[in-house]
Backbone as numpy.savetxt, mean C-alpha at the origin, in Angstrom:
# Nx Ny Nz CAx CAy CAz Cx Cy Cz
5.16 -15.69 3.26 4.21 -14.75 3.67 5.26 -13.39 3.51
4.98 -12.90 2.05 5.46 -11.30 2.18 5.13 -10.57 2.27
5.36 -9.17 3.38 4.27 -7.99 3.86 5.43 -7.22 3.20
4.69 -6.20 2.95 4.86 -5.03 1.59 4.46 -3.61 2.04
4.31 -2.57 2.88 3.53 -1.31 3.00 3.95 -0.36 1.59
2.91 0.07 1.43 3.38 0.70 0.31 3.14 2.30 0.87
4.39 2.75 1.01 4.18 4.57 1.63 4.66 5.50 1.23
4.48 6.62 1.56 4.85 7.72 1.01 3.96 9.07 2.17
4.84 9.68 2.81 4.06 10.96 3.62 3.31 12.09 2.49
3.70 11.89 1.70 2.90 12.76 0.77 1.98 12.28 0.30
0.96 13.36 0.05 -0.24 12.39 -0.54 -0.75 13.01 -1.74
-1.63 11.59 -2.30 -1.88 12.21 -4.03 -0.75 11.69 -4.97
0.32 10.78 -4.11 0.80 10.01 -5.43 0.65 8.78 -5.69
-0.53 8.37 -5.18 -0.84 6.72 -5.58 -0.44 6.01 -5.27
-0.62 6.07 -3.82 -0.41 5.07 -2.69 -2.12 3.57 -3.11
-2.98 4.71 -2.57 -4.03 3.67 -2.70 -4.18 2.82 -3.99
-4.42 3.85 -5.14 -4.66 3.38 -6.36 -3.66 2.18 -6.50
-2.31 2.17 -6.26 -1.19 0.79 -6.34 -1.28 0.26 -5.38
-2.08 -0.20 -4.32 -2.29 -0.66 -3.30 -3.74 -1.83 -3.77
-4.72 -1.00 -4.23 -5.93 -1.83 -4.94 -5.79 -2.52 -5.97
-4.64 -1.71 -7.12 -3.88 -3.04 -8.19 -3.37 -3.45 -8.06
-2.04 -3.24 -7.84 -1.03 -4.53 -7.64 -1.62 -5.34 -7.03
-2.18 -5.19 -5.91 -3.06 -6.75 -5.28 -4.28 -7.15 -5.77
-4.88 -6.85 -6.59 -5.52 -7.60 -7.89 -4.77 -8.16 -8.96
-3.12 -7.31 -9.24 -2.96 -7.79 -10.23 -1.73 -9.12 -9.87
-1.58 -9.56 -8.74 -0.53 -10.38 -7.85 -2.22 -11.52 -7.86
-3.40 -11.37 -7.68 -4.65 -12.06 -7.55 -4.37 -12.56 -8.75
-4.58 -11.82 -9.89 -4.47 -12.39 -11.43 -3.35 -13.34 -11.58
-2.67 -13.03 -10.91 -1.09 -13.97 -11.44 -1.45 -15.39 -10.69
-2.23 -15.15 -9.77 -2.57 -16.67 -9.04 -2.08 -16.99 -7.26
-1.99 -15.10 -7.08 -1.31 -15.54 -5.86 -2.30 -14.96 -4.76
-2.62 -15.60 -3.36 -3.47 -15.43 -2.39 -3.22 -13.54 -1.88
-3.47 -12.73 -1.69 -3.37 -11.56 -1.39 -3.88 -10.88 -0.07
-3.50 -10.19 0.87 -4.50 -9.78 1.44 -3.43 -8.43 1.76
-4.89 -7.77 0.84 -4.54 -6.59 1.39 -5.07 -5.79 3.02
-4.22 -4.73 3.58 -4.73 -4.11 4.87 -4.55 -2.76 4.82
-5.99 -1.89 4.93 -6.08 -0.94 4.95 -6.11 -0.43 6.12
-4.76 0.61 5.88 -4.14 1.30 7.39 -4.41 3.19 7.48
-5.15 3.25 6.64 -5.35 4.45 6.06 -7.02 4.68 7.18
-6.78 5.94 7.03 -8.55 6.28 8.36 -9.28 6.63 7.04
-8.86 7.21 6.20 -9.83 7.57 4.85 -10.68 6.40 4.29
-9.56 4.77 4.54 -10.56 3.42 4.37 -10.67 3.52 2.79
-9.79 4.23 1.85 -10.21 4.42 0.36 -10.30 2.75 -0.67
-9.13 2.52 0.52 -8.71 1.24 -0.24 -9.79 0.73 -0.13
-10.20 0.18 1.20 -11.46 -0.64 1.61 -13.04 0.00 0.40
-12.99 1.10 0.19 -14.40 1.27 -0.05 -14.27 1.01 -1.88
-12.88 1.45 -2.31 -12.78 0.89 -3.92 -12.31 0.08 -4.17
-12.13 -1.01 -3.20 -12.54 -2.67 -3.66 -14.24 -3.03 -3.29
-14.71 -1.95 -3.64 -16.43 -2.23 -3.39 -16.87 -2.65 -1.19
-16.13 -2.41 -0.19 -16.79 -3.09 0.67 -17.47 -1.31 0.99
-18.70 -2.01 2.02 -19.55 -0.73 2.55 -19.01 -0.41 3.85
-18.42 0.81 4.01 -17.35 0.88 5.05 -18.44 1.15 6.20
-19.86 1.75 6.14 -20.81 2.26 7.13 -20.91 0.96 8.26
-20.89 -0.36 7.19 -21.77 -1.26 7.70 -20.59 -2.39 8.32
-19.49 -1.51 8.71 -18.42 -3.02 9.25 -18.63 -2.67 10.59
-18.42 -3.79 11.61 -18.20 -4.09 13.00 -17.18 -4.25 13.39
-16.37 -5.09 12.96 -15.11 -5.85 12.98 -14.12 -4.76 11.56
-12.95 -3.84 12.03 -12.11 -3.23 10.91 -10.62 -3.53 11.77
-9.60 -2.95 11.11 -8.19 -2.79 12.13 -8.07 -2.09 13.20
-9.16 -1.20 13.54 -8.89 -0.83 14.65 -9.21 -1.39 15.65
-10.47 -2.64 15.75 -10.38 -3.51 16.81 -9.44 -4.23 17.08
-8.57 -4.84 15.89 -7.85 -5.49 15.61 -6.56 -4.83 16.71
-6.01 -3.80 16.20 -5.09 -3.49 16.98 -5.32 -2.60 18.45
-6.37 -1.95 18.94 -6.53 -1.58 19.78 -7.06 -2.67 20.62
-8.23 -3.63 20.12 -9.03 -4.10 21.20 -8.27 -5.81 21.01
-7.21 -5.96 20.21 -7.07 -7.29 20.00 -7.59 -8.30 19.62
-8.92 -7.95 18.71 -9.40 -9.47 18.48 -8.74 -9.83 16.88
-9.38 -11.04 17.18 -8.86 -11.97 15.58 -8.97 -11.32 14.67
-8.13 -10.98 13.70 -7.73 -10.42 12.40 -8.71 -11.18 11.38
-7.99 -12.59 11.51 -8.94 -13.60 10.78 -10.48 -13.36 10.65
-11.15 -12.37 12.00 -12.52 -12.57 11.67 -12.82 -11.06 11.28
-12.42 -10.51 11.10 -12.25 -9.13 9.98 -12.29 -8.98 8.20
-11.15 -9.78 8.36 -11.13 -10.11 7.08 -12.09 -10.28 5.91
-12.34 -9.32 4.62 -13.08 -9.37 3.96 -13.18 -9.95 2.48
-14.07 -11.12 1.81 -13.62 -11.44 0.52 -14.07 -10.12 -0.25
-13.31 -10.19 -1.55 -13.41 -9.02 -2.92 -14.40 -9.76 -3.51
-14.59 -9.06 -4.40 -15.07 -9.76 -6.21 -14.27 -10.58 -6.62
-12.68 -10.05 -6.58 -11.32 -10.64 -7.06 -11.19 -12.22 -6.38
-11.32 -12.88 -7.45 -10.75 -14.13 -6.56 -9.28 -14.30 -6.10
-8.79 -14.60 -4.74 -7.52 -14.57 -4.06 -7.38 -13.54 -3.40
-8.16 -12.22 -3.59 -7.88 -11.08 -2.79 -9.09 -10.89 -1.72
-8.27 -10.58 -1.07 -8.91 -10.49 0.36 -8.37 -9.18 1.30
-9.57 -8.30 1.88 -9.36 -7.15 2.65 -9.81 -6.60 3.90
-8.85 -6.10 5.08 -8.30 -6.24 5.88 -9.03 -4.32 6.18
-10.56 -3.98 6.51 -10.36 -2.84 6.14 -10.36 -2.28 7.08
-10.42 -0.28 7.25 -10.41 1.04 7.72 -11.77 1.26 8.18
-10.82 2.30 8.78 -12.37 2.65 9.35 -11.93 4.10 9.95
-12.72 5.37 9.64 -12.33 6.58 10.29 -12.15 6.42 11.77
-12.82 5.57 12.53 -12.33 5.34 13.97 -10.56 5.80 14.10
-9.82 4.79 12.94 -8.61 4.49 12.90 -7.89 5.49 13.07
-8.58 6.89 13.30 -8.05 8.56 13.65 -7.21 7.81 14.91
-8.74 7.49 15.88 -7.93 7.93 17.21 -7.77 6.58 17.76
-6.86 5.61 16.98 -6.46 4.53 17.35 -4.62 4.93 17.60
-4.00 6.12 16.70 -3.21 6.90 17.12 -3.17 7.38 18.75
-4.24 7.27 18.97 -3.90 8.54 20.83 -4.22 7.11 21.61
-4.93 6.42 21.29 -5.39 5.26 22.06 -3.95 4.12 22.21
-3.29 4.10 21.28 -1.79 3.35 21.28 -0.70 3.44 22.31
-0.73 5.22 22.36 0.09 5.66 22.98 0.65 4.98 24.54
-1.28 4.66 24.94 -0.69 4.46 26.44 -0.19 2.62 26.39
-0.28 1.85 25.41 -0.03 0.32 25.12 1.58 0.43 25.00
1.58 -1.02 25.81 3.12 -1.32 25.90 3.59 -1.82 24.05
4.38 -1.86 24.45 5.17 -1.91 22.62 4.48 -2.02 21.33
3.97 0.02 21.96 2.90 0.41 21.15 3.04 0.16 19.05
4.75 0.22 19.13 5.07 0.17 17.93 4.60 -1.35 17.17
4.66 -1.96 17.99 4.56 -3.11 17.25 3.07 -3.90 17.41
2.39 -3.39 17.38 0.93 -4.00 17.53 0.05 -4.41 16.21
0.77 -3.55 15.09 0.37 -4.53 13.38 1.28 -5.79 13.39
2.74 -5.67 13.80 3.20 -7.13 13.89 2.99 -7.99 14.57
2.27 -8.14 16.03 1.85 -9.08 16.84 0.52 -9.40 16.22
-0.53 -8.21 15.45 -1.66 -8.81 14.65 -1.04 -9.80 13.68
-0.13 -9.65 12.75 0.49 -10.30 12.09 0.28 -11.44 11.99
1.12 -11.82 13.47 1.48 -13.23 13.51 0.50 -14.07 13.81
-0.65 -13.68 13.65 -2.18 -14.15 14.22 -2.78 -14.52 12.65
-2.16 -13.53 11.71 -3.04 -13.93 10.28 -2.87 -15.03 9.61
-3.61 -15.73 9.42 -4.06 -17.37 8.26 -2.74 -16.89 7.32
-2.04 -17.73 7.59 -0.88 -18.10 6.57 -0.54 -18.32 5.37
-1.47 -18.88 4.91 -2.29 -18.93 3.61 -1.94 -17.96 2.54
-1.54 -16.87 2.61 -1.36 -15.75 2.05 0.26 -15.21 1.23
-0.09 -15.69 0.29 1.62 -15.05 -0.75 2.48 -13.56 0.18
0.69 -12.58 0.11 1.41 -11.57 -0.80 0.44 -10.67 0.89
1.25 -9.61 1.49 0.16 -8.76 2.55 0.86 -7.41 2.23
-0.19 -6.60 1.68 0.08 -5.20 1.18 -0.25 -4.53 2.41
-0.03 -3.56 2.77 -0.41 -2.62 3.45 -0.71 -1.17 2.89
-1.16 -0.38 2.86 -1.47 0.42 1.98 -1.58 1.96 3.28
-0.94 2.78 3.51 -0.18 3.54 4.60 -1.29 5.12 4.42
-1.05 5.12 5.56 -1.76 6.93 5.38 -0.99 8.19 4.78
-1.08 9.04 4.57 -0.22 10.03 3.78 -0.16 10.93 5.42
1.02 10.14 6.04 1.49 10.61 7.78 2.55 9.85 8.09
3.60 10.33 8.53 4.17 9.05 9.38 4.13 9.04 10.52
3.00 8.69 11.19 2.12 8.53 12.38 2.88 7.25 13.09
2.39 7.38 14.18 2.46 5.70 14.93 1.59 4.82 13.89
0.75 4.76 13.33 0.18 3.14 12.73 1.14 3.78 11.46
1.60 4.47 10.52 3.11 3.75 9.14 3.94 3.51 10.23
4.35 3.75 11.54 5.59 3.19 11.96 5.05 1.83 12.21
4.03 1.37 12.24 3.90 0.16 12.87 3.60 -0.90 11.41
3.24 -0.35 10.62 3.62 -0.64 9.32 4.75 -1.27 8.88
5.27 -0.37 8.65 6.90 -0.52 8.62 7.61 -1.16 9.73
7.18 -1.64 10.24 7.90 -2.36 11.34 7.39 -3.68 11.53
6.07 -3.84 10.81 5.30 -4.64 10.57 6.27 -6.07 9.46
6.72 -4.83 7.72 6.80 -5.12 7.13 8.32 -6.13 6.67
8.22 -6.52 5.90 9.39 -7.08 5.29 10.45 -6.18 3.84
9.03 -5.26 3.60 9.99 -4.25 2.34 8.78 -3.30 2.12
9.25 -2.44 1.54 8.32 -0.86 1.59 8.60 -0.89 -0.47
7.28 -0.23 -0.93 6.99 0.11 -1.94 7.37 2.01 -2.13
7.52 2.47 -2.72 7.44 3.58 -2.25 6.59 4.87 -3.78
5.60 5.19 -3.58 4.98 5.32 -5.18 5.51 7.03 -5.21
6.11 7.41 -6.21 6.75 8.54 -6.52 6.20 9.32 -7.68
5.12 10.47 -7.88 4.27 10.85 -8.43 5.51 11.65 -9.54
5.19 11.46 -11.05 5.88 12.62 -11.97 5.81 13.70 -11.80
5.64 14.83 -10.71 5.91 16.07 -11.20 6.83 16.63 -10.06
6.84 18.25 -10.53 8.00 19.01 -10.15 8.64 18.96 -8.32
7.95 18.32 -7.42 8.41 18.11 -6.16 8.39 16.82 -5.51
8.71 16.05 -6.83 8.01 14.27 -6.32 9.96 14.02 -5.22
10.41 14.45 -5.76 11.58 14.34 -4.98 11.75 15.03 -3.58
10.68 16.03 -2.65 10.72 16.01 -2.08 10.09 16.03 -0.56
10.10 15.10 0.22 9.76 15.28 1.19 10.06 12.97 1.22
10.75 12.44 0.07 11.23 11.78 0.07 12.61 11.09 1.37
13.26 12.23 1.28 14.16 12.35 2.57 13.63 12.44 3.42
12.59 12.86 3.46 12.05 12.85 5.52 11.14 11.47 5.83
11.04 10.17 4.36 10.86 9.09 4.82 11.56 8.46 4.37
12.79 8.31 3.75 14.03 7.85 3.98 14.70 7.32 5.28
14.28 8.60 5.91 15.09 9.20 6.94 14.24 8.31 8.13
13.21 8.29 8.53 11.70 7.66 8.95 12.24 5.68 8.99
12.68 5.54 7.35 12.61 4.39 7.48 14.14 3.49 7.73
15.10 4.73 8.31 16.67 4.29 8.82 16.25 4.27 10.00
15.69 5.64 10.66 15.37 5.09 12.40 14.75 3.57 12.70
13.80 2.97 12.05 12.77 1.85 11.51 13.83 0.96 11.50
14.56 1.30 10.99 15.62 -0.17 10.48 16.98 -0.34 11.68
16.94 1.31 12.22 17.69 0.92 13.34 17.08 0.76 14.78
15.69 0.77 14.97 15.36 0.23 16.38 14.15 -0.68 16.28
13.52 -0.98 15.18 12.36 -1.65 15.19 12.47 -2.55 14.29
13.01 -2.71 12.83 12.89 -3.72 11.88 14.20 -3.45 10.97
15.03 -4.55 11.93 16.68 -4.30 10.94 16.51 -5.06 9.32
15.61 -5.81 9.26 15.33 -6.57 7.89 14.55 -5.87 7.62
13.91 -4.32 7.28 12.95 -3.68 6.46 13.94 -2.95 5.07
13.76 -3.81 4.37 14.38 -3.23 2.84 13.25 -2.12 1.99
14.32 -1.72 0.78 13.04 -0.81 -0.10 12.94 -1.87 -1.47
11.39 -2.15 -1.55 11.59 -3.06 -2.23 11.16 -2.00 -3.67
10.99 -1.10 -3.55 11.25 0.04 -5.03 11.14 1.43 -4.89
11.03 2.12 -5.84 10.50 2.99 -5.78 9.48 3.05 -7.13
8.44 3.32 -6.88 7.59 3.32 -8.33 7.15 4.45 -8.72
7.40 5.01 -10.17 7.00 6.02 -11.00 5.50 5.89 -11.11
4.53 6.74 -10.37 3.32 7.18 -10.96 3.16 8.60 -11.70
1.64 8.34 -12.60 1.43 9.48 -12.82 2.13 9.66 -14.21
2.61 9.02 -14.69 3.78 9.43 -16.14 2.76 9.93 -17.07
3.67 10.49 -17.92 3.11 10.79 -19.13 4.02 11.48 -20.07
4.37 10.47 -21.35 5.62 10.19 -21.63 5.76 11.57 -22.35
4.92 12.08 -22.72 4.42 13.91 -23.47 5.01 14.78 -23.06
5.07 14.39 -21.83 5.42 15.72 -20.75 7.30 15.34 -20.69
7.62 16.54 -20.76 9.10 16.92 -20.86 9.64 16.51 -19.05
8.32 17.02 -18.01 8.96 16.91 -16.95 8.74 15.22 -16.31
7.49 14.83 -16.90 7.80 13.25 -16.70 9.20 12.58 -17.05
9.66 13.18 -18.01 10.77 12.32 -18.02 11.96 13.00 -17.35
12.03 14.20 -16.81 12.74 14.85 -16.06 12.98 13.68 -14.87
11.32 13.64 -14.40 11.56 13.32 -13.00 11.96 11.46 -13.02
11.65 11.13 -14.07 12.22 9.72 -14.47 13.51 9.51 -14.27
13.82 10.57 -15.25 15.53 10.45 -14.94 16.16 10.10 -13.71
15.41 11.65 -13.23 16.54 12.29 -11.84 16.17 11.46 -10.78
15.10 10.27 -10.61 14.55 9.91 -9.82 15.73 8.04 -9.68
15.89 8.00 -10.94 16.83 6.79 -11.93 18.14 6.42 -11.06
18.13 8.25 -11.81 19.74 8.59 -11.29 20.09 8.48 -9.54
18.95 8.92 -8.89 19.19 8.91 -7.16 19.45 7.39 -7.32
18.14 6.26 -7.40 17.89 5.31 -6.75 18.31 3.98 -7.65
18.88 4.42 -8.79 19.34 3.33 -9.95 18.35 1.53 -9.60
19.19 0.63 -9.37 18.15 -0.35 -9.58 16.98 -0.40 -9.01
17.06 0.37 -7.78 15.59 0.31 -6.76 14.72 0.67 -7.34
14.49 1.64 -8.59 13.42 2.24 -9.51 12.93 0.78 -9.97
11.81 0.65 -9.62 10.89 -0.23 -10.86 10.81 -0.26 -12.30
11.22 -1.32 -13.31 11.12 -1.02 -14.50 9.66 -0.59 -15.31
8.70 -1.00 -14.27 7.30 -0.42 -14.70 7.29 0.73 -14.12
5.81 1.37 -15.40 6.24 2.89 -14.71 4.65 2.84 -15.10
3.96 3.47 -14.05 2.34 4.24 -14.02 1.94 4.82 -14.68
1.46 5.22 -16.12 0.44 5.79 -17.05 -0.31 6.69 -16.28
-0.01 8.29 -16.58 -1.59 8.87 -16.21 -2.72 7.79 -17.35
-4.21 7.66 -16.26 -4.69 6.86 -17.28 -6.41 7.38 -16.27
-6.92 7.53 -17.08 -8.40 7.72 -16.42 -9.17 7.07 -15.67
-8.90 5.02 -16.59 -9.46 4.77 -16.22 -9.22 4.17 -14.75
-7.83 4.46 -13.90 -7.50 4.32 -12.52 -8.09 4.89 -11.86
-8.26 6.35 -12.48 -9.33 6.67 -11.11 -10.85 7.15 -11.10
-11.73 6.37 -12.73 -12.59 6.13 -12.39 -12.92 4.74 -12.00
-12.22 3.79 -11.88 -12.41 2.36 -11.08 -13.08 2.14 -9.70
-12.47 2.96 -8.49 -12.58 2.76 -7.55 -14.42 3.44 -7.58
-14.67 4.62 -7.90 -15.96 4.82 -7.65 -16.87 3.96 -7.78
-16.89 2.59 -8.79 -17.57 1.85 -8.94 -17.35 0.55 -7.83
-16.31 0.85 -7.17 -15.83 -0.36 -6.04 -15.24 -1.76 -6.88
-14.47 -1.00 -7.94 -13.48 -2.23 -8.11 -11.94 -1.69 -8.78
-11.33 -2.83 -8.88 -9.90 -2.69 -8.94 -9.67 -2.26 -10.82
-8.97 -1.51 -11.07 -8.85 -1.17 -12.56 -8.83 -2.56 -13.61
-8.31 -3.71 -13.23 -7.90 -5.02 -14.09 -9.48 -5.60 -14.07
-10.39 -4.82 -12.97 -11.68 -5.46 -13.33 -12.85 -4.89 -14.28
-12.49 -3.49 -14.15 -13.31 -2.83 -14.73 -12.53 -1.85 -16.10
-11.77 -2.57 -16.46 -11.24 -2.23 -17.61 -9.84 -3.05 -18.11
-10.26 -4.36 -18.06 -8.47 -4.49 -18.17 -7.87 -4.26 -19.32
-8.45 -4.00 -20.39 -7.32 -3.60 -21.74 -6.97 -2.69 -21.49
-7.20 -1.68 -20.53 -6.60 0.11 -20.18 -4.80 -0.02 -20.03
-4.64 1.13 -20.32 -3.11 1.28 -19.77 -3.16 0.98 -18.59
-3.56 1.37 -17.57 -3.63 1.14 -16.11 -3.85 0.04 -15.58
-4.78 -0.50 -16.87 -4.77 -2.28 -15.77 -3.38 -3.07 -16.19
-3.10 -2.60 -17.62 -2.01 -3.09 -17.93 -0.30 -2.84 -17.28
-0.75 -1.80 -16.71 0.83 -1.57 -15.90 0.65 -1.95 -14.73
-0.03 -2.07 -13.91 -0.32 -3.06 -13.25 -0.22 -4.29 -12.79
-0.52 -5.15 -14.27 -0.31 -6.46 -14.21 1.44 -6.93 -14.17
1.59 -5.71 -15.33 3.50 -5.74 -15.57 3.91 -5.71 -13.98
3.77 -4.57 -13.31 4.13 -4.25 -12.28 4.04 -5.96 -11.50
3.00 -6.37 -11.31 3.04 -7.34 -10.18 3.55 -8.79 -10.74
3.83 -8.95 -12.17 4.64 -9.99 -12.52 6.34 -9.06 -12.32
6.44 -8.08 -12.24 7.65 -7.98 -12.12 8.06 -8.10 -10.53
7.59 -7.58 -9.89 7.47 -8.01 -8.41 7.16 -9.60 -7.72
6.85 -10.33 -8.42 7.15 -11.47 -7.93 8.33 -11.91 -8.78
9.11 -11.23 -9.70 9.81 -12.03 -10.37 11.21 -11.69 -9.49
11.40 -10.62 -8.94 12.22 -10.09 -7.46 12.10 -11.15 -6.59
């Protein structure tokens, strides 16, 4: 079971889009995948068709009240893809966890109880470097960092890399960077190409070969409660994420 966080404290870089569609891509390749929604906005849950208002067991109850996470896991319309959903209550979990023992390792402890039949566990982190994100990185084998092809792309990455360094030295010495993923790429824009070159120059082999192009289908799919691979399998977005899943499996 490989546990991968998808993290970047900068909002709007394609974290949730990547979490949903990479999970669906891996499932399409025959892998058993659990997507953990660790963002209070719960967009990864609703983007896979889960009615978040009707939930009585979420990641919040698992982290704060120690309920068995397997009882909170839900099926999706994608074969092999399961979700541990989130809820707005998760905002309060950071404060409630402050007084708990081993507060940075709550998610790691939760994951030891997860049914071992999954090949991949993906964690969709919130756009902050708060306690829940620290928990996710402490529980993970590696982290995927989505980078938007725009002017301030590299701004904020230094902060995230510093956080990763601290977590490696204090909480999770085996944490690796799985890769930097370029998102919202538009080959017609000089800026996209400049950002691509700059990220490649900085991080070399750590940059995924697969690049996620700007694609309207990617933004439409979640409003239908579907991954783009179900919504429009022939779209550029779907093809990019299937390719990313294959690249990840080969690594």
